[in-house]
XYZ file of C-alpha atoms in Angstrom:
267
model
C 206.045 58.078 177.871
C 203.226 55.585 179.401
C 201.868 52.854 177.075
C 198.267 52.648 177.423
C 196.415 49.480 178.597
C 193.579 47.980 176.265
C 190.529 48.367 178.539
C 188.287 44.744 178.718
C 185.695 45.996 176.310
C 188.764 46.326 173.759
C 190.275 42.738 174.697
C 187.085 41.218 174.343
C 186.570 43.092 170.860
C 189.781 42.100 169.550
C 188.819 38.418 170.766
C 185.976 37.726 169.401
C 187.233 39.838 165.858
C 189.979 37.130 165.622
C 188.373 34.095 166.532
C 185.213 34.644 165.947
C 181.625 33.039 166.404
C 183.226 30.648 168.929
C 184.504 33.163 170.991
C 181.738 35.425 171.117
C 179.977 32.256 172.606
C 181.984 31.744 175.025
C 181.998 35.215 176.256
C 178.369 36.079 176.178
C 177.237 32.655 177.092
C 176.893 33.481 181.245
C 175.075 36.745 179.798
C 171.735 34.330 178.541
C 172.343 31.123 180.393
C 172.700 30.586 183.468
C 173.782 26.235 183.007
C 177.815 26.579 183.096
C 179.287 26.365 179.790
C 180.627 23.111 178.726
C 183.091 23.231 175.854
C 182.757 20.671 173.510
C 183.987 19.438 169.786
C 180.348 19.513 168.620
C 180.083 23.193 169.303
C 183.255 24.036 167.581
C 181.545 22.128 164.476
C 178.431 24.474 165.205
C 179.878 27.790 165.271
C 182.336 26.633 162.347
C 178.801 26.033 160.198
C 177.042 28.745 160.907
C 180.511 31.116 160.531
C 180.237 29.454 156.853
C 176.499 30.289 156.191
C 177.411 34.169 157.650
C 180.165 33.953 154.770
C 178.002 32.442 152.295
C 179.662 29.680 151.925
C 177.001 27.676 153.285
C 173.075 29.269 151.864
C 170.926 26.067 153.309
C 172.002 24.704 156.204
C 170.533 21.435 158.553
C 171.523 21.112 161.871
C 170.447 17.781 163.439
C 171.149 17.680 166.827
C 169.985 15.993 170.506
C 167.631 17.987 172.927
C 170.310 19.820 175.349
C 173.069 20.513 173.272
C 172.553 24.116 172.869
C 171.926 24.253 169.354
C 169.405 26.826 170.043
C 170.957 29.232 172.657
C 173.916 29.439 169.459
C 172.163 29.144 166.633
C 168.887 31.619 167.297
C 170.176 33.327 170.331
C 173.827 34.380 169.689
C 174.720 33.757 166.223
C 172.209 36.442 165.163
C 173.959 39.057 167.670
C 177.394 38.017 166.799
C 176.169 39.160 162.811
C 174.884 42.122 164.198
C 178.055 43.461 165.808
C 179.332 43.502 162.740
C 176.227 44.168 160.523
C 173.389 45.653 162.548
C 171.492 46.298 159.165
C 171.050 42.060 158.805
C 167.105 41.178 158.986
C 165.841 37.746 160.537
C 162.954 36.156 160.480
C 163.047 33.377 163.518
C 160.396 30.970 163.794
C 159.051 27.526 165.680
C 156.334 25.658 166.729
C 155.688 26.919 170.040
C 155.182 30.715 170.739
C 157.041 30.603 173.929
C 159.924 29.099 172.229
C 160.007 32.082 169.842
C 159.760 34.910 172.400
C 161.802 33.276 174.693
C 164.795 33.349 172.518
C 163.756 36.642 170.861
C 163.736 38.488 174.432
C 167.417 36.952 175.160
C 168.641 37.973 171.987
C 166.979 41.221 172.679
C 168.326 41.705 176.733
C 171.896 40.767 175.366
C 172.513 43.282 172.085
C 171.210 46.322 174.174
C 172.998 45.436 177.465
C 175.518 47.977 178.580
C 178.006 45.118 178.032
C 177.307 44.780 174.763
C 176.958 48.366 173.539
C 180.499 49.155 175.060
C 181.950 46.633 172.814
C 179.520 47.112 169.539
C 177.976 50.497 169.918
C 177.118 50.430 166.397
C 174.084 48.262 167.176
C 171.151 50.098 168.401
C 167.675 49.311 169.065
C 165.056 52.578 169.506
C 164.085 52.580 173.021
C 160.938 54.695 172.573
C 157.662 53.364 174.987
C 156.337 50.902 172.271
C 160.087 49.468 170.971
C 161.501 49.521 174.331
C 159.240 46.380 175.633
C 159.051 44.438 171.776
C 159.849 41.075 171.650
C 157.861 39.379 168.483
C 159.215 42.214 165.917
C 162.400 44.323 167.046
C 164.375 47.126 164.980
C 167.556 48.054 164.377
C 168.322 52.354 163.642
C 170.457 49.900 160.697
C 167.529 48.971 159.540
C 168.155 45.520 160.627
C 165.366 43.288 162.370
C 164.517 40.007 163.632
C 160.543 39.207 163.458
C 159.588 35.924 165.413
C 156.699 33.971 164.171
C 155.127 30.522 164.551
C 155.315 28.079 162.370
C 152.131 28.924 159.966
C 151.409 31.928 161.035
C 151.500 34.642 157.702
C 155.078 37.034 157.775
C 153.178 39.208 155.090
C 155.378 42.595 154.636
C 158.783 41.302 156.083
C 162.060 40.021 153.933
C 164.987 38.908 155.741
C 168.318 37.872 155.080
C 168.081 35.158 156.740
C 165.485 32.960 158.423
C 166.174 30.332 161.465
C 163.905 27.982 161.699
C 163.629 25.951 165.573
C 161.969 22.828 165.842
C 159.250 23.576 163.180
C 157.566 20.626 164.351
C 156.383 19.668 168.406
C 158.228 15.995 168.846
C 155.463 15.071 171.792
C 152.582 16.736 169.009
C 149.707 14.023 168.459
C 149.302 15.308 164.876
C 152.776 13.995 163.649
C 151.183 10.604 164.251
C 148.969 11.322 161.414
C 151.185 13.453 159.337
C 148.904 16.862 159.468
C 151.706 18.095 161.254
C 154.462 17.235 158.474
C 151.706 18.595 155.709
C 151.189 21.923 157.127
C 154.758 22.612 157.893
C 155.883 21.728 154.194
C 153.018 24.055 153.242
C 154.327 26.994 155.024
C 157.740 26.603 154.072
C 157.061 26.050 150.243
C 153.827 28.474 150.205
C 155.131 31.239 152.784
C 158.431 31.493 153.556
C 159.936 30.518 150.299
C 159.116 34.262 148.944
C 160.076 36.480 152.438
C 163.565 36.927 151.255
C 165.592 40.847 150.681
C 167.165 38.910 147.964
C 165.526 35.629 146.576
C 169.272 34.304 145.267
C 170.587 34.854 148.481
C 168.404 33.981 151.132
C 169.858 32.035 154.034
C 167.540 28.762 155.996
C 169.445 27.568 158.691
C 166.863 24.623 160.220
C 168.006 23.138 163.792
C 165.520 20.319 164.731
C 165.277 16.458 165.691
C 164.658 14.575 163.087
C 161.329 13.181 162.950
C 160.094 11.731 160.611
C 161.319 10.238 156.502
C 159.429 13.868 154.947
C 159.716 16.347 158.208
C 161.272 19.749 156.379
C 164.737 18.739 157.308
C 164.052 16.030 155.064
C 162.570 18.301 152.075
C 165.492 20.809 152.770
C 167.865 17.826 152.386
C 166.456 16.850 149.115
C 166.665 20.240 147.692
C 170.692 20.289 148.459
C 171.248 21.789 151.957
C 174.202 21.346 153.608
C 173.964 19.027 156.610
C 175.375 18.926 160.046
C 174.324 16.316 162.331
C 175.296 14.701 165.311
C 173.960 12.087 166.476
C 174.166 11.407 170.626
C 175.367 8.015 169.761
C 178.233 7.761 166.933
C 176.893 5.710 163.485
C 179.653 4.559 161.578
C 177.419 4.035 158.663
C 175.288 7.494 159.101
C 174.272 8.556 155.518
C 175.068 12.295 156.920
C 178.267 11.467 158.954
C 179.955 14.278 159.925
C 183.930 13.767 158.281
C 185.140 15.457 161.364
C 183.475 13.236 164.177
C 186.550 12.658 166.236
C 184.334 9.914 167.680
C 185.777 5.585 166.164
C 183.550 3.493 168.485
C 180.281 2.773 167.442
C 177.678 4.400 170.081
C 180.470 6.755 171.801
C 178.317 9.375 173.241
C 178.403 13.005 171.310
C 178.668 14.804 174.955
C 179.514 12.618 177.973
C 180.754 15.356 180.024
C 177.021 16.864 180.228
C 175.662 13.869 179.101
C 177.212 11.034 180.652
C 175.833 7.019 179.323
C 173.681 6.729 182.787
C 171.897 9.940 181.561
C 171.534 9.075 178.291
């Protein structure tokens, strides 16, 4: 009697089941991103913290990383797809300062989860393909009752309640309004008065904020003040950093975060 060898889809599914988000990122990266994946220890830290949010060990998470280190791609595109592979009923509200950014990331997630590759591995996730839903990017829904709803910061989200909020760069780092403080006030008002009630369960709602630190009273500071867990990975290592990551393998002052991708000359 011949033993049937597992298919490629079965091998992928089993590897992701055993190794979690990190393995999912490695197997899906090239399906949403043209730049080759160069793995670094900080991506392990990133995945470990997001998995802790998934498990409920962390409720509010602030991730501070410099630009270009894949924080948006992993957090805002691949992590929701990974969670949906296990529970397609999950609901997300995703926000950023720019419409083009939320649309870009929503489109990439949708492209991934509706691909034949993904459906062969996780057939439990279905997004309706009727004429209207087939082209929706700002809001799309699963047949299990989940959704991804994308908004810009300060935009109302009336009628939508999510399990998880993902906020990616709520303030334009180059915006002139940042200097005057107007943008800081508006973002904090939006977060406190609009987003605070937009959860399926107020006691269990999760928030993940990814951003560069821009000011002493930016949204990261407000979430940290309220007890959020912080994953801070500065481009240059700082021994005395108040949010120094305990597992950071760097030991020398000024040592670079990701020298394979950003060597000294590039930084």
